[in-house]
Amino acid sequence: MIFVTLEHILTHISFSIISIVITIHLMTLLIPKIPGLCDSSEKGIISTFFSITGLLITRWIYSGHFPLSNLYESLIFLSWSFSIIHMIPYLRNYKNDLSAITVPSVIFTQGFVTSCLSTEMRQSAILVPALKSQWLMMHVSMMLLSYATLLCGSLLSVALLVITFRKNMDIFYKRKNLLIKSFFFAETEYLNKKRSVFKNTSFLSFRNYYKYQLTQRLDYWTYRIISLGFIFLTMGILSGAVWANEAWGSYWNWDPKETWAFITWTIFAIYSHIRININFQGTNPALVASIGFLIIWICYFGINLLGIGLHSYGSFTLQSN
């Protein structure tokens, strides 16, 4: 009973802290020059990480197994993974371009766990025979870490596509307006207008350079995060194959969950091939990664809603790897 109460307290503490952090982020957007706000949000994420860690340890102690046996536990672990990803640039003293992705991801998962899941779905149940294996921790933790990292990388690629699209649209409309004005206005007025445009060239070039730097940083972090997630996904699939051979006598059965995991792996293998071998940067690999965002959610959440196949114990009420 003590552990259940402690878990309940830690769940609400972590959700409360992350709610404060998202409020601070909104305040920094409206009033960016308030000193100490950014540092407070980083400390808030660290506090959330320790709260979720305590929650997972508490549940591990009183359940007797690693807490990855149902949807509730897998979402808590996913939220914990997002908080780790958020802290990596902070601990290495890098500019944290990931906070716009990781902070909403943590509050989304924590909010869903706290508000949308019933009490029955949060209860720790006895493991079914297929899950009573040492491979549970290895396979499921690697899969969830891969989901978290690949989701962050995919969202960064979506942001890169949006910024690039807006930049291209701005250039298109500026050229269009300049062409219309040169056609309708007298030559003198057009030349005066052209001189004023040249006066603003320094400002425009500075703004374009800032967007260029931003897209380069987004491409940098997208590639590195997706590469890390791809390694986790590969390890998760391989360990799952070994576990499947022990439990079912076959390394691969083309179960719906396994099939969509393979599709996810293929999508990000294509991304890595385009990014490394063909040496494309920017929108081409980002488009592939953004498709991967939808594929991950189908693999992680969509298949579990159906509750079919060999992973039927991974339905909405049970294991969600």
Short mmCIF file of C-alpha atoms in Angstrom, two decimals, residues 18-319:
data_model
loop_
_atom_site.label_atom_id
_atom_site.label_comp_id
_atom_site.label_asym_id
_atom_site.label_seq_id
_atom_site.Cartn_x
_atom_site.Cartn_y
_atom_site.Cartn_z
CA ILE A 18 6.41 19.27 -16.41
CA SER A 19 3.27 21.45 -16.53
CA ILE A 20 5.24 24.25 -14.87
CA VAL A 21 8.09 23.71 -17.34
CA ILE A 22 5.81 24.03 -20.37
CA THR A 23 4.37 27.23 -18.84
CA ILE A 24 7.89 28.60 -18.48
CA HIS A 25 8.60 27.76 -22.12
CA LEU A 26 5.50 29.68 -23.19
CA MET A 27 6.60 32.63 -21.07
CA THR A 28 10.04 32.65 -22.72
CA LEU A 29 8.34 32.85 -26.11
CA LEU A 30 6.27 35.86 -25.02
CA ILE A 31 8.90 37.56 -22.82
CA PRO A 32 12.30 36.20 -23.91
CA LYS A 33 14.48 38.51 -21.79
CA ILE A 34 13.39 37.41 -18.31
CA PRO A 35 16.62 36.18 -16.63
CA GLY A 36 16.70 32.65 -15.20
CA LEU A 37 13.65 31.27 -17.00
CA CYS A 38 15.56 28.97 -19.35
CA ASP A 39 17.69 27.64 -16.52
CA SER A 40 14.55 27.02 -14.44
CA SER A 41 12.98 24.97 -17.23
CA GLU A 42 16.12 22.82 -17.54
CA LYS A 43 16.12 22.19 -13.79
CA GLY A 44 12.43 21.33 -14.04
CA ILE A 45 13.13 18.65 -16.66
CA ILE A 46 15.88 17.20 -14.46
CA SER A 47 13.46 17.11 -11.52
CA THR A 48 10.88 15.38 -13.74
CA PHE A 49 13.49 12.81 -14.76
CA PHE A 50 14.25 11.94 -11.13
CA SER A 51 10.54 11.79 -10.27
CA ILE A 52 9.83 9.36 -13.12
CA THR A 53 12.94 7.34 -12.21
CA GLY A 54 11.68 7.04 -8.65
CA LEU A 55 8.26 6.02 -9.96
CA LEU A 56 9.75 3.24 -12.12
CA ILE A 57 11.96 1.96 -9.28
CA THR A 58 9.01 1.95 -6.88
CA ARG A 59 6.86 -0.01 -9.30
CA TRP A 60 9.75 -2.42 -9.98
CA ILE A 61 10.11 -3.14 -6.25
CA TYR A 62 6.48 -3.89 -5.45
CA SER A 63 5.62 -5.66 -8.75
CA GLY A 64 8.69 -7.90 -8.67
CA HIS A 65 9.52 -7.42 -12.37
CA PHE A 66 10.88 -4.68 -14.60
CA PRO A 67 7.97 -2.24 -15.17
CA LEU A 68 7.35 -2.76 -18.88
CA SER A 69 4.41 -5.16 -18.84
CA ASN A 70 1.47 -2.92 -19.86
CA LEU A 71 0.57 0.31 -21.63
CA TYR A 72 0.79 2.41 -18.47
CA GLU A 73 4.32 1.27 -17.70
CA SER A 74 5.51 1.58 -21.29
CA LEU A 75 4.23 5.18 -21.50
CA ILE A 76 5.98 6.05 -18.24
CA PHE A 77 9.19 4.59 -19.64
CA LEU A 78 8.65 6.50 -22.91
CA SER A 79 8.28 9.74 -20.96
CA TRP A 80 11.46 8.88 -19.03
CA SER A 81 13.26 8.33 -22.35
CA PHE A 82 12.14 11.75 -23.66
CA SER A 83 13.53 13.42 -20.53
CA ILE A 84 16.90 11.68 -21.02
CA ILE A 85 17.09 12.88 -24.63
CA HIS A 86 16.30 16.40 -23.46
CA MET A 87 19.17 16.38 -20.95
CA ILE A 88 21.89 15.17 -23.37
CA PRO A 89 22.61 18.62 -24.96
CA TYR A 90 22.23 20.30 -21.54
CA LEU A 91 24.81 18.03 -19.87
CA ARG A 92 27.26 18.53 -22.77
CA ASN A 93 26.76 22.32 -22.73
CA TYR A 94 25.28 22.43 -26.23
CA LYS A 95 22.56 24.82 -27.35
CA ASN A 96 19.41 22.83 -26.62
CA ASP A 97 17.45 22.86 -29.88
CA LEU A 98 15.58 19.74 -28.70
CA SER A 99 13.55 21.40 -25.94
CA ALA A 100 10.79 22.45 -28.35
CA ILE A 101 10.31 18.74 -29.13
CA THR A 102 11.14 16.92 -25.90
CA VAL A 103 9.24 19.08 -23.40
CA PRO A 104 5.83 18.82 -25.19
CA SER A 105 6.52 15.09 -25.71
CA VAL A 106 7.03 14.55 -21.99
CA ILE A 107 3.92 16.52 -21.01
CA PHE A 108 1.84 14.73 -23.68
CA THR A 109 2.79 11.26 -22.45
CA GLN A 110 2.56 12.19 -18.77
CA GLY A 111 -0.78 13.92 -19.31
CA PHE A 112 -2.16 10.90 -21.17
CA VAL A 113 -0.98 8.55 -18.42
CA THR A 114 -2.37 10.72 -15.63
CA SER A 115 -5.69 11.73 -17.18
CA CYS A 116 -6.73 9.19 -19.82
CA LEU A 117 -5.85 5.75 -18.47
CA SER A 118 -8.28 4.07 -16.09
CA THR A 119 -7.28 2.83 -12.65
CA GLU A 120 -7.54 -0.78 -13.82
CA MET A 121 -5.05 -0.14 -16.64
CA ARG A 122 -2.53 1.24 -14.16
CA GLN A 123 -2.58 -1.86 -11.97
CA SER A 124 0.46 -4.10 -12.02
CA ALA A 125 -0.56 -7.64 -13.02
CA ILE A 126 1.20 -10.99 -12.89
CA LEU A 127 3.24 -11.55 -16.02
CA VAL A 128 1.87 -13.98 -18.60
CA PRO A 129 4.20 -16.97 -19.24
CA ALA A 130 5.52 -15.53 -22.52
CA LEU A 131 6.80 -12.44 -20.67
CA LYS A 132 8.59 -14.31 -17.88
CA SER A 133 12.00 -13.99 -19.46
CA GLN A 134 15.24 -12.12 -18.89
CA TRP A 135 14.80 -10.74 -22.42
CA LEU A 136 11.85 -8.57 -21.27
CA MET A 137 14.11 -5.79 -19.99
CA MET A 138 16.50 -5.89 -22.96
CA HIS A 139 13.94 -6.11 -25.77
CA VAL A 140 11.22 -3.78 -24.55
CA SER A 141 13.57 -1.12 -23.15
CA MET A 142 15.51 -0.99 -26.43
CA MET A 143 12.28 -0.73 -28.45
CA LEU A 144 10.90 2.09 -26.30
CA LEU A 145 14.20 3.97 -26.32
CA SER A 146 14.22 3.64 -30.11
CA TYR A 147 10.63 4.93 -30.33
CA ALA A 148 11.51 7.97 -28.19
CA THR A 149 14.67 8.88 -30.10
CA LEU A 150 13.17 8.24 -33.55
CA LEU A 151 10.05 10.27 -32.69
CA CYS A 152 12.24 13.21 -31.61
CA GLY A 153 14.35 12.93 -34.75
CA SER A 154 11.27 12.69 -36.95
CA LEU A 155 9.70 15.78 -35.36
CA LEU A 156 12.93 17.70 -35.91
CA SER A 157 12.79 16.70 -39.58
CA VAL A 158 9.18 17.95 -39.75
CA ALA A 159 10.34 21.28 -38.27
CA LEU A 160 13.12 21.43 -40.88
CA LEU A 161 10.60 20.86 -43.68
CA VAL A 162 8.27 23.58 -42.34
CA ILE A 163 11.08 26.16 -42.06
CA THR A 164 12.42 25.32 -45.53
CA PHE A 165 8.93 25.52 -47.04
CA ARG A 166 8.24 28.92 -45.44
CA LYS A 167 11.62 30.20 -46.61
CA ASN A 168 10.94 29.12 -50.18
CA MET A 169 7.44 30.66 -50.08
CA ASP A 170 8.87 33.98 -48.83
CA ILE A 171 11.38 34.03 -51.69
CA PHE A 172 8.64 33.20 -54.21
CA TYR A 173 6.30 35.98 -53.01
CA LYS A 174 9.11 38.56 -52.92
CA ARG A 175 10.09 37.80 -56.50
CA LYS A 176 6.46 37.84 -57.58
CA ASN A 177 5.80 41.24 -55.95
CA LEU A 178 9.00 42.70 -57.40
CA LEU A 179 8.03 41.51 -60.89
CA ILE A 180 4.52 42.97 -60.61
CA LYS A 181 5.83 46.31 -59.37
CA SER A 182 8.43 46.51 -62.13
CA PHE A 183 5.73 45.90 -64.70
CA PHE A 184 3.08 48.37 -63.48
CA PHE A 185 5.12 51.22 -61.98
CA ALA A 186 7.07 53.79 -63.89
CA GLU A 187 10.77 53.23 -64.28
CA THR A 188 11.70 56.01 -61.84
CA GLU A 189 9.46 54.70 -59.08
CA TYR A 190 10.73 51.20 -59.72
CA LEU A 191 14.36 52.34 -59.37
CA ASN A 192 13.56 54.15 -56.13
CA LYS A 193 11.90 51.03 -54.85
CA LYS A 194 14.88 48.97 -55.89
CA ARG A 195 17.23 51.29 -53.97
CA SER A 196 15.14 50.84 -50.82
CA VAL A 197 15.29 47.09 -51.31
CA PHE A 198 19.10 47.26 -51.49
CA LYS A 199 19.15 49.28 -48.27
CA ASN A 200 17.36 46.42 -46.52
CA THR A 201 19.62 43.77 -48.03
CA SER A 202 21.77 43.51 -44.91
CA PHE A 203 18.73 42.82 -42.72
CA LEU A 204 17.29 40.27 -45.13
CA SER A 205 20.62 38.52 -45.57
CA PHE A 206 21.03 38.36 -41.79
CA ARG A 207 17.57 36.83 -41.41
CA ASN A 208 18.25 34.33 -44.19
CA TYR A 209 21.60 33.45 -42.62
CA TYR A 210 19.86 32.85 -39.29
CA LYS A 211 17.36 30.52 -40.98
CA TYR A 212 20.23 28.77 -42.74
CA GLN A 213 22.02 28.22 -39.44
CA LEU A 214 18.80 26.95 -37.85
CA THR A 215 18.15 24.44 -40.65
CA GLN A 216 21.77 23.27 -40.44
CA ARG A 217 21.43 22.66 -36.68
CA LEU A 218 18.13 20.87 -37.17
CA ASP A 219 19.69 18.66 -39.85
CA TYR A 220 22.67 17.99 -37.54
CA TRP A 221 20.51 16.91 -34.59
CA THR A 222 18.03 15.00 -36.76
CA TYR A 223 20.79 12.85 -38.23
CA ARG A 224 22.47 12.10 -34.90
CA ILE A 225 19.28 11.37 -32.98
CA ILE A 226 17.86 9.14 -35.71
CA SER A 227 21.20 7.31 -35.97
CA LEU A 228 21.07 6.61 -32.23
CA GLY A 229 17.43 5.53 -32.46
CA PHE A 230 18.22 3.26 -35.40
CA ILE A 231 20.87 1.49 -33.29
CA PHE A 232 18.36 1.03 -30.44
CA LEU A 233 15.74 -0.26 -32.89
CA THR A 234 18.17 -2.77 -34.41
CA MET A 235 19.16 -4.03 -30.96
CA GLY A 236 15.49 -4.27 -29.95
CA ILE A 237 14.53 -6.27 -33.05
CA LEU A 238 17.50 -8.65 -32.70
CA SER A 239 16.87 -9.27 -29.00
CA GLY A 240 13.16 -9.74 -29.78
CA ALA A 241 14.05 -12.36 -32.40
CA VAL A 242 16.14 -14.31 -29.89
CA TRP A 243 13.34 -14.06 -27.33
CA ALA A 244 10.77 -15.18 -29.93
CA ASN A 245 12.86 -18.25 -30.68
CA GLU A 246 12.90 -19.16 -26.99
CA ALA A 247 9.18 -18.51 -26.48
CA TRP A 248 7.65 -19.66 -29.79
CA GLY A 249 10.37 -21.72 -31.46
CA SER A 250 10.92 -19.32 -34.37
CA TYR A 251 13.05 -16.19 -34.77
CA TRP A 252 10.53 -14.41 -37.03
CA ASN A 253 6.81 -15.04 -37.58
CA TRP A 254 5.65 -11.97 -39.56
CA ASP A 255 3.33 -11.09 -36.71
CA PRO A 256 1.67 -7.63 -37.25
CA LYS A 257 3.90 -6.12 -34.57
CA GLU A 258 7.02 -7.68 -36.08
CA THR A 259 5.98 -6.64 -39.59
CA TRP A 260 5.50 -2.98 -38.64
CA ALA A 261 8.76 -3.02 -36.66
CA PHE A 262 10.48 -4.21 -39.84
CA ILE A 263 8.73 -1.47 -41.86
CA THR A 264 9.92 1.10 -39.31
CA TRP A 265 13.47 -0.26 -39.52
CA THR A 266 13.34 -0.13 -43.34
CA ILE A 267 12.15 3.50 -43.39
CA PHE A 268 15.00 4.69 -41.20
CA ALA A 269 17.50 2.47 -43.04
CA ILE A 270 16.46 4.34 -46.20
CA TYR A 271 16.95 7.64 -44.34
CA SER A 272 20.45 6.60 -43.26
CA HIS A 273 21.32 5.47 -46.79
CA ILE A 274 20.16 8.78 -48.31
CA ARG A 275 21.93 10.82 -45.63
CA ILE A 276 25.25 8.93 -45.63
CA ASN A 277 25.82 7.20 -48.97
CA ILE A 278 24.06 9.61 -51.33
CA ASN A 279 25.20 12.51 -49.09
CA PHE A 280 21.90 14.38 -49.33
CA GLN A 281 21.09 16.89 -46.62
CA GLY A 282 18.04 18.96 -45.82
CA THR A 283 14.63 18.22 -47.26
CA ASN A 284 15.24 14.88 -49.02
CA PRO A 285 16.14 12.77 -45.96
CA ALA A 286 13.84 14.90 -43.77
CA LEU A 287 10.87 13.87 -45.91
CA VAL A 288 11.68 10.19 -45.34
CA ALA A 289 12.10 10.74 -41.58
CA SER A 290 8.77 12.58 -41.36
CA ILE A 291 7.04 9.55 -42.91
CA GLY A 292 8.74 7.47 -40.23
CA PHE A 293 6.93 9.52 -37.56
CA LEU A 294 3.57 8.05 -38.62
CA ILE A 295 5.01 4.56 -39.01
CA ILE A 296 6.36 4.58 -35.44
CA TRP A 297 2.96 5.45 -33.98
CA ILE A 298 1.33 2.66 -35.98
CA CYS A 299 3.96 0.21 -34.76
CA TYR A 300 3.86 1.31 -31.12
CA PHE A 301 0.24 2.27 -30.54
CA GLY A 302 -1.89 1.32 -33.54
CA ILE A 303 -1.14 -2.43 -33.53
CA ASN A 304 -1.76 -2.59 -29.77
CA LEU A 305 -5.26 -1.16 -30.22
CA LEU A 306 -6.17 -4.11 -32.46
CA GLY A 307 -4.84 -6.71 -30.03
CA ILE A 308 -4.18 -9.33 -32.72
CA GLY A 309 -1.31 -11.69 -33.52
CA LEU A 310 1.35 -13.25 -31.32
CA HIS A 311 1.68 -9.94 -29.48
CA SER A 312 -2.00 -10.00 -28.48
CA TYR A 313 -0.89 -9.85 -24.85
CA GLY A 314 0.50 -6.46 -25.89
CA SER A 315 -3.01 -5.07 -26.44
CA PHE A 316 -4.40 -1.92 -24.88
CA THR A 317 -4.51 -3.45 -21.43
CA LEU A 318 -1.30 -5.44 -21.40
CA GLN A 319 2.25 -5.38 -22.73
#
